[in-house]
Short mmCIF file of C-alpha atoms in Angstrom, two decimals:
data_model
loop_
_atom_site.label_atom_id
_atom_site.label_comp_id
_atom_site.label_asym_id
_atom_site.label_seq_id
_atom_site.Cartn_x
_atom_site.Cartn_y
_atom_site.Cartn_z
CA MET A 413 -123.56 -112.63 59.79
CA LYS A 414 -122.37 -115.55 57.64
CA LYS A 415 -122.55 -118.84 59.59
CA GLY A 416 -121.20 -121.31 57.04
CA PHE A 417 -120.02 -122.02 53.53
CA THR A 418 -122.25 -121.99 50.52
CA LEU A 419 -122.51 -125.03 48.29
CA VAL A 420 -120.53 -123.22 45.61
CA GLU A 421 -117.73 -122.49 48.05
CA VAL A 422 -117.61 -126.10 49.22
CA VAL A 423 -117.55 -127.42 45.65
CA LEU A 424 -114.84 -124.93 44.68
CA THR A 425 -112.71 -125.91 47.70
CA LEU A 426 -113.06 -129.61 46.96
CA SER A 427 -112.17 -128.98 43.33
CA ILE A 428 -108.99 -127.16 44.33
CA ILE A 429 -108.08 -129.97 46.73
CA GLY A 430 -108.70 -132.49 43.96
CA VAL A 431 -106.45 -130.65 41.51
CA ILE A 432 -103.67 -130.40 44.09
CA ALA A 433 -104.00 -134.09 44.95
CA ALA A 434 -103.98 -135.09 41.30
CA THR A 435 -100.71 -133.25 40.71
CA THR A 436 -98.88 -134.06 43.94
CA ILE A 437 -99.88 -137.65 44.79
CA PRO A 438 -98.32 -139.23 41.65
CA THR A 439 -95.12 -137.29 42.33
CA MET A 440 -95.09 -138.50 45.94
CA ILE A 441 -95.72 -142.09 44.85
CA HIS A 442 -92.94 -141.86 42.26
CA TYR A 443 -90.51 -140.44 44.82
CA THR A 444 -91.42 -143.08 47.41
CA ASN A 445 -91.09 -145.94 44.91
CA LYS A 446 -87.76 -144.62 43.64
CA LYS A 447 -86.36 -144.20 47.14
CA ALA A 448 -87.49 -147.69 48.19
CA THR A 449 -86.01 -149.28 45.06
CA ILE A 450 -82.66 -147.54 45.42
CA GLU A 451 -82.44 -148.48 49.09
CA GLN A 452 -83.13 -152.10 48.14
CA LEU A 453 -80.46 -151.86 45.44
CA LYS A 454 -77.94 -150.73 48.03
CA LYS A 455 -79.00 -153.53 50.36
CA SER A 456 -78.70 -156.15 47.60
CA ALA A 457 -75.21 -154.95 46.71
CA ALA A 458 -74.12 -155.17 50.34
CA THR A 459 -75.75 -158.59 50.82
CA LEU A 460 -74.15 -160.13 47.73
CA ASN A 461 -70.73 -158.64 48.47
CA GLN A 462 -70.83 -160.00 52.00
CA ALA A 463 -71.88 -163.44 50.74
CA ILE A 464 -69.02 -163.60 48.23
CA TYR A 465 -66.52 -162.31 50.81
CA ASN A 466 -67.60 -164.94 53.35
CA ALA A 467 -67.45 -167.61 50.67
CA THR A 468 -63.84 -166.76 49.83
CA ILE A 469 -62.87 -167.18 53.48
CA THR A 470 -63.96 -170.82 53.53
CA ASN A 471 -63.75 -171.78 49.85
CA GLY A 472 -60.74 -169.84 48.63
CA GLU A 473 -60.36 -167.10 46.04
CA LEU A 474 -62.65 -167.02 43.02
CA ASN A 475 -59.97 -168.25 40.64
CA THR A 476 -60.05 -171.62 42.45
CA TRP A 477 -63.83 -172.09 42.02
CA SER A 478 -65.24 -174.43 39.37
CA TRP A 479 -66.52 -171.99 36.74
CA GLN A 480 -66.10 -174.26 33.73
CA THR A 481 -69.14 -176.55 33.80
CA ASP A 482 -72.87 -176.21 34.39
CA ASP A 483 -72.61 -178.51 37.39
CA GLY A 484 -69.78 -176.38 38.70
CA ILE A 485 -71.81 -173.15 38.45
CA PHE A 486 -74.83 -174.85 40.00
CA ASN A 487 -72.71 -176.07 42.90
CA ILE A 488 -71.15 -172.63 43.35
CA MET A 489 -74.59 -171.09 43.87
CA GLN A 490 -76.11 -173.98 45.82
CA ASN A 491 -73.20 -174.90 48.05
CA VAL A 492 -70.93 -171.85 48.19
CA ILE A 493 -73.04 -168.71 47.82
CA THR A 494 -76.53 -169.68 49.02
CA PRO A 495 -75.43 -170.77 52.53
CA ARG A 496 -74.19 -167.19 53.00
CA LEU A 497 -77.58 -165.69 52.08
CA ASN A 498 -80.68 -165.34 54.24
CA VAL A 499 -82.75 -167.71 52.12
CA GLY A 500 -86.47 -168.14 52.68
CA TYR A 501 -87.19 -170.48 49.78
CA MET A 502 -84.88 -172.53 47.60
CA CYS A 503 -86.20 -173.06 44.09
CA SER A 504 -86.00 -176.72 43.15
CA GLY A 505 -83.75 -177.92 40.35
CA SER A 506 -82.25 -175.26 38.11
CA THR A 507 -85.26 -172.94 38.28
CA GLY A 508 -88.25 -174.56 39.93
CA THR A 509 -91.91 -174.16 38.96
CA ASN A 510 -93.13 -172.31 42.05
CA SER A 511 -94.73 -168.96 41.14
CA HIS A 512 -92.22 -167.26 43.44
CA CYS A 513 -89.44 -168.56 41.20
CA VAL A 514 -90.87 -168.55 37.68
CA TYR A 515 -92.96 -165.67 36.31
CA LYS A 516 -93.02 -163.26 33.40
CA ILE A 517 -90.86 -160.15 33.26
CA GLN A 518 -90.83 -157.10 30.99
CA THR A 519 -87.84 -155.83 29.06
CA LEU A 520 -87.07 -152.20 28.24
CA GLY A 521 -88.17 -152.99 24.71
CA GLY A 522 -91.69 -153.68 25.97
CA ASN A 523 -91.50 -157.43 25.45
CA GLU A 524 -92.74 -159.90 28.04
CA GLU A 525 -91.06 -163.26 28.53
CA ASP A 526 -90.64 -165.98 31.12
CA ILE A 527 -87.94 -165.15 33.65
CA ASP A 528 -86.20 -168.49 33.06
CA LYS A 529 -85.86 -167.68 29.35
CA ALA A 530 -84.80 -164.07 29.87
CA PHE A 531 -82.12 -165.12 32.36
CA ILE A 532 -81.04 -168.75 32.12
CA ALA A 533 -80.11 -169.21 35.75
CA LYS A 534 -78.32 -172.22 37.16
CA THR A 535 -80.43 -171.71 40.26
CA ARG A 536 -82.47 -169.02 41.98
CA VAL A 537 -83.52 -168.37 45.56
CA LEU A 538 -86.06 -166.20 47.34
CA LEU A 539 -84.57 -164.29 50.26
CA ASN A 540 -86.40 -163.52 53.48
CA ASP A 541 -86.49 -159.82 52.58
CA GLY A 542 -88.70 -160.68 49.59
CA SER A 543 -86.07 -160.29 46.87
CA LEU A 544 -85.34 -162.98 44.30
CA VAL A 545 -81.72 -163.77 43.46
CA ALA A 546 -80.78 -165.74 40.36
CA PHE A 547 -77.24 -166.66 39.34
CA THR A 548 -75.47 -167.75 36.18
CA ASP A 549 -71.96 -167.85 34.78
CA ALA A 550 -70.47 -165.17 32.54
CA SER A 551 -70.34 -167.42 29.48
CA SER A 552 -74.07 -168.12 29.61
CA PHE A 553 -74.87 -164.48 30.25
CA LEU A 554 -72.68 -163.33 27.36
CA SER A 555 -73.99 -165.98 25.00
CA PRO A 556 -73.37 -165.37 21.29
CA ASP A 557 -77.05 -166.21 20.77
CA SER A 558 -78.12 -163.09 22.65
CA SER A 559 -78.39 -159.59 21.23
CA GLU A 560 -74.91 -158.63 22.33
CA GLY A 561 -73.11 -160.20 19.37
CA ASP A 562 -69.44 -161.13 19.32
CA ASP A 563 -67.59 -158.67 17.11
CA GLY A 564 -65.05 -157.58 19.71
CA ASP A 565 -66.17 -153.94 19.74
CA ASP A 566 -66.97 -153.19 23.36
CA ASP A 567 -68.41 -149.79 22.44
CA SER A 568 -71.25 -151.38 20.48
CA ILE A 569 -72.00 -154.66 22.26
CA ASP A 570 -72.98 -155.75 25.72
CA LYS A 571 -69.72 -157.53 26.46
CA PRO A 572 -67.29 -156.46 29.22
CA THR A 573 -63.89 -157.91 30.12
CA ASN A 574 -64.32 -161.66 29.93
CA SER A 575 -61.96 -164.63 30.21
CA VAL A 576 -61.77 -167.97 31.95
CA CYS A 577 -61.92 -167.08 35.62
CA ASN A 578 -59.72 -169.84 36.95
CA TRP A 579 -56.83 -168.61 34.81
CA GLY A 580 -56.49 -165.56 37.02
CA GLY A 581 -55.34 -162.33 35.49
CA ASN A 582 -57.42 -159.19 35.06
CA PRO A 583 -59.38 -158.51 38.28
CA LYS A 584 -62.12 -156.96 36.12
CA THR A 585 -62.83 -160.33 34.53
CA LEU A 586 -66.52 -161.17 34.77
CA CYS A 587 -67.03 -164.58 36.39
CA GLY A 588 -70.74 -164.71 37.10
CA VAL A 589 -73.87 -162.57 37.08
CA PHE A 590 -76.65 -162.13 39.61
CA MET A 591 -80.10 -161.05 38.51
CA VAL A 592 -81.97 -159.49 41.42
CA ASP A 593 -85.70 -158.77 41.46
CA VAL A 594 -85.81 -156.48 44.49
CA ASN A 595 -89.44 -157.32 45.33
CA GLY A 596 -89.63 -160.87 44.02
CA ASN A 597 -92.62 -161.79 41.89
CA LYS A 598 -94.54 -158.63 42.80
CA LYS A 599 -95.24 -156.24 39.95
CA PRO A 600 -93.99 -154.56 37.87
CA ASN A 601 -91.30 -157.22 37.26
CA MET A 602 -89.55 -154.96 34.79
CA VAL A 603 -85.87 -154.73 33.97
CA GLY A 604 -84.51 -151.38 35.15
CA LYS A 605 -87.47 -150.80 37.46
CA ASP A 606 -87.32 -153.64 39.98
CA ILE A 607 -85.02 -156.10 38.18
CA PHE A 608 -81.29 -155.37 38.08
CA TYR A 609 -78.02 -157.12 37.30
CA TYR A 610 -74.82 -157.45 39.34
CA GLY A 611 -71.52 -158.84 38.14
CA VAL A 612 -69.25 -161.09 40.20
CA TYR A 613 -65.69 -160.18 39.25
CA LEU A 614 -62.43 -162.06 39.62
CA SER A 615 -61.31 -159.51 42.21
CA GLY A 616 -63.95 -160.99 44.54
CA THR A 617 -66.22 -157.95 44.38
CA VAL A 618 -69.86 -157.70 43.36
CA LEU A 619 -70.64 -154.57 41.36
CA PRO A 620 -73.59 -153.39 39.30
CA TYR A 621 -73.09 -155.10 35.95
CA GLY A 622 -71.01 -152.89 33.65
CA ALA A 623 -69.65 -150.71 36.47
CA ASN A 624 -66.10 -151.50 35.29
CA GLU A 625 -66.90 -150.22 31.81
CA GLY A 626 -67.10 -146.74 30.31
CA ASP A 627 -70.05 -144.35 30.27
CA GLU A 628 -70.93 -145.24 26.67
CA PHE A 629 -71.28 -148.92 27.51
CA ILE A 630 -73.54 -148.15 30.46
CA GLU A 631 -75.66 -145.67 28.53
CA GLN A 632 -76.13 -147.97 25.56
CA ASN A 633 -77.34 -150.87 27.70
CA CYS A 634 -79.75 -148.84 29.84
CA THR A 635 -81.95 -147.03 27.35
CA THR A 636 -85.37 -147.68 25.85
CA GLY A 637 -85.27 -150.84 23.76
CA SER A 638 -81.94 -152.03 25.18
CA SER A 639 -81.15 -155.05 27.33
CA GLY A 640 -81.36 -152.93 30.50
CA THR A 641 -78.48 -154.89 32.00
CA THR A 642 -76.52 -151.81 33.09
CA CYS A 643 -79.34 -149.85 34.73
CA ALA A 644 -78.04 -150.54 38.24
CA ALA A 645 -74.64 -149.25 37.12
CA LYS A 646 -76.32 -146.16 35.63
CA ILE A 647 -78.06 -145.45 38.93
CA THR A 648 -74.91 -145.88 41.02
CA ARG A 649 -72.76 -143.86 38.64
CA ASN A 650 -75.31 -141.05 38.95
CA GLY A 651 -74.82 -140.98 42.73
CA TRP A 652 -77.62 -143.45 43.51
CA ASP A 653 -80.18 -141.36 41.67
CA VAL A 654 -81.89 -141.17 38.29
CA CYS A 655 -82.20 -138.34 35.81
CA TYR A 656 -85.31 -137.83 33.69
CA SER A 657 -84.48 -134.44 32.18
CA ASN A 658 -81.64 -131.91 32.00
CA CYS A 659 -79.12 -134.73 32.31
CA GLY A 660 -75.38 -134.28 31.91
CA ASP A 661 -73.61 -134.12 28.56
CA ASN A 662 -72.76 -137.83 28.59
CA GLU A 663 -75.94 -139.02 30.31
CA SER A 664 -79.21 -139.99 28.67
CA PRO A 665 -82.54 -139.86 30.56
CA TYR A 666 -83.37 -142.92 32.63
CA PRO A 667 -85.63 -145.15 30.50
CA VAL A 668 -88.41 -145.90 33.03
CA ARG A 669 -90.14 -144.10 35.88
CA PHE A 670 -90.45 -145.75 39.27
#
């Protein structure tokens, strides 16, 4: 009567377990990372919307805010928006030199650059949930010196509805932009993977940057080698999910895996 397993049987069993683990664990990690990132994206959207809403109660509608000067934008973030956020650390000056505030990030083109050069923020703060929030005005974000250009063709450049915010008018006007690193200076620090962009619009809403634009605009700015600025909009437009294959007719595969 057989009382145990032979060495061959044990080795074979362990080999099978190893193969199964090698194929399933990466999938589980990917799913877990994706779910955590998307949940943090939802939380960031809610947090920023609530902050802007509360700010309008005490400071008036966005068209009365001082959007026209660097000092004005700095004061908007420091004195109007930040008090409505659960801030754990305030970066000094316009960016600060603390490693929580200044570090290198990766673009979808594979380039690595300092965060304060990739996104010239008027100020940035570290929230108690571990996320980093940076803020700038629309004019700086849509600078002619960036890759977006200024030829007026919204189908080929990264430039949504834009005008002087204190003139009022189109509620889709972009007034400011938040860059959110959902896990702060923790890796991977990559646009589209843990770094996303939200627009502050004249209507008083905070939406994933580009959400007011068409599918082509979103697709073009969230693909390999692009700016990655509309990846949050791509995720939300896809029902808070990402597609890596068998995507819809007007949808390209998501450029990075979580």
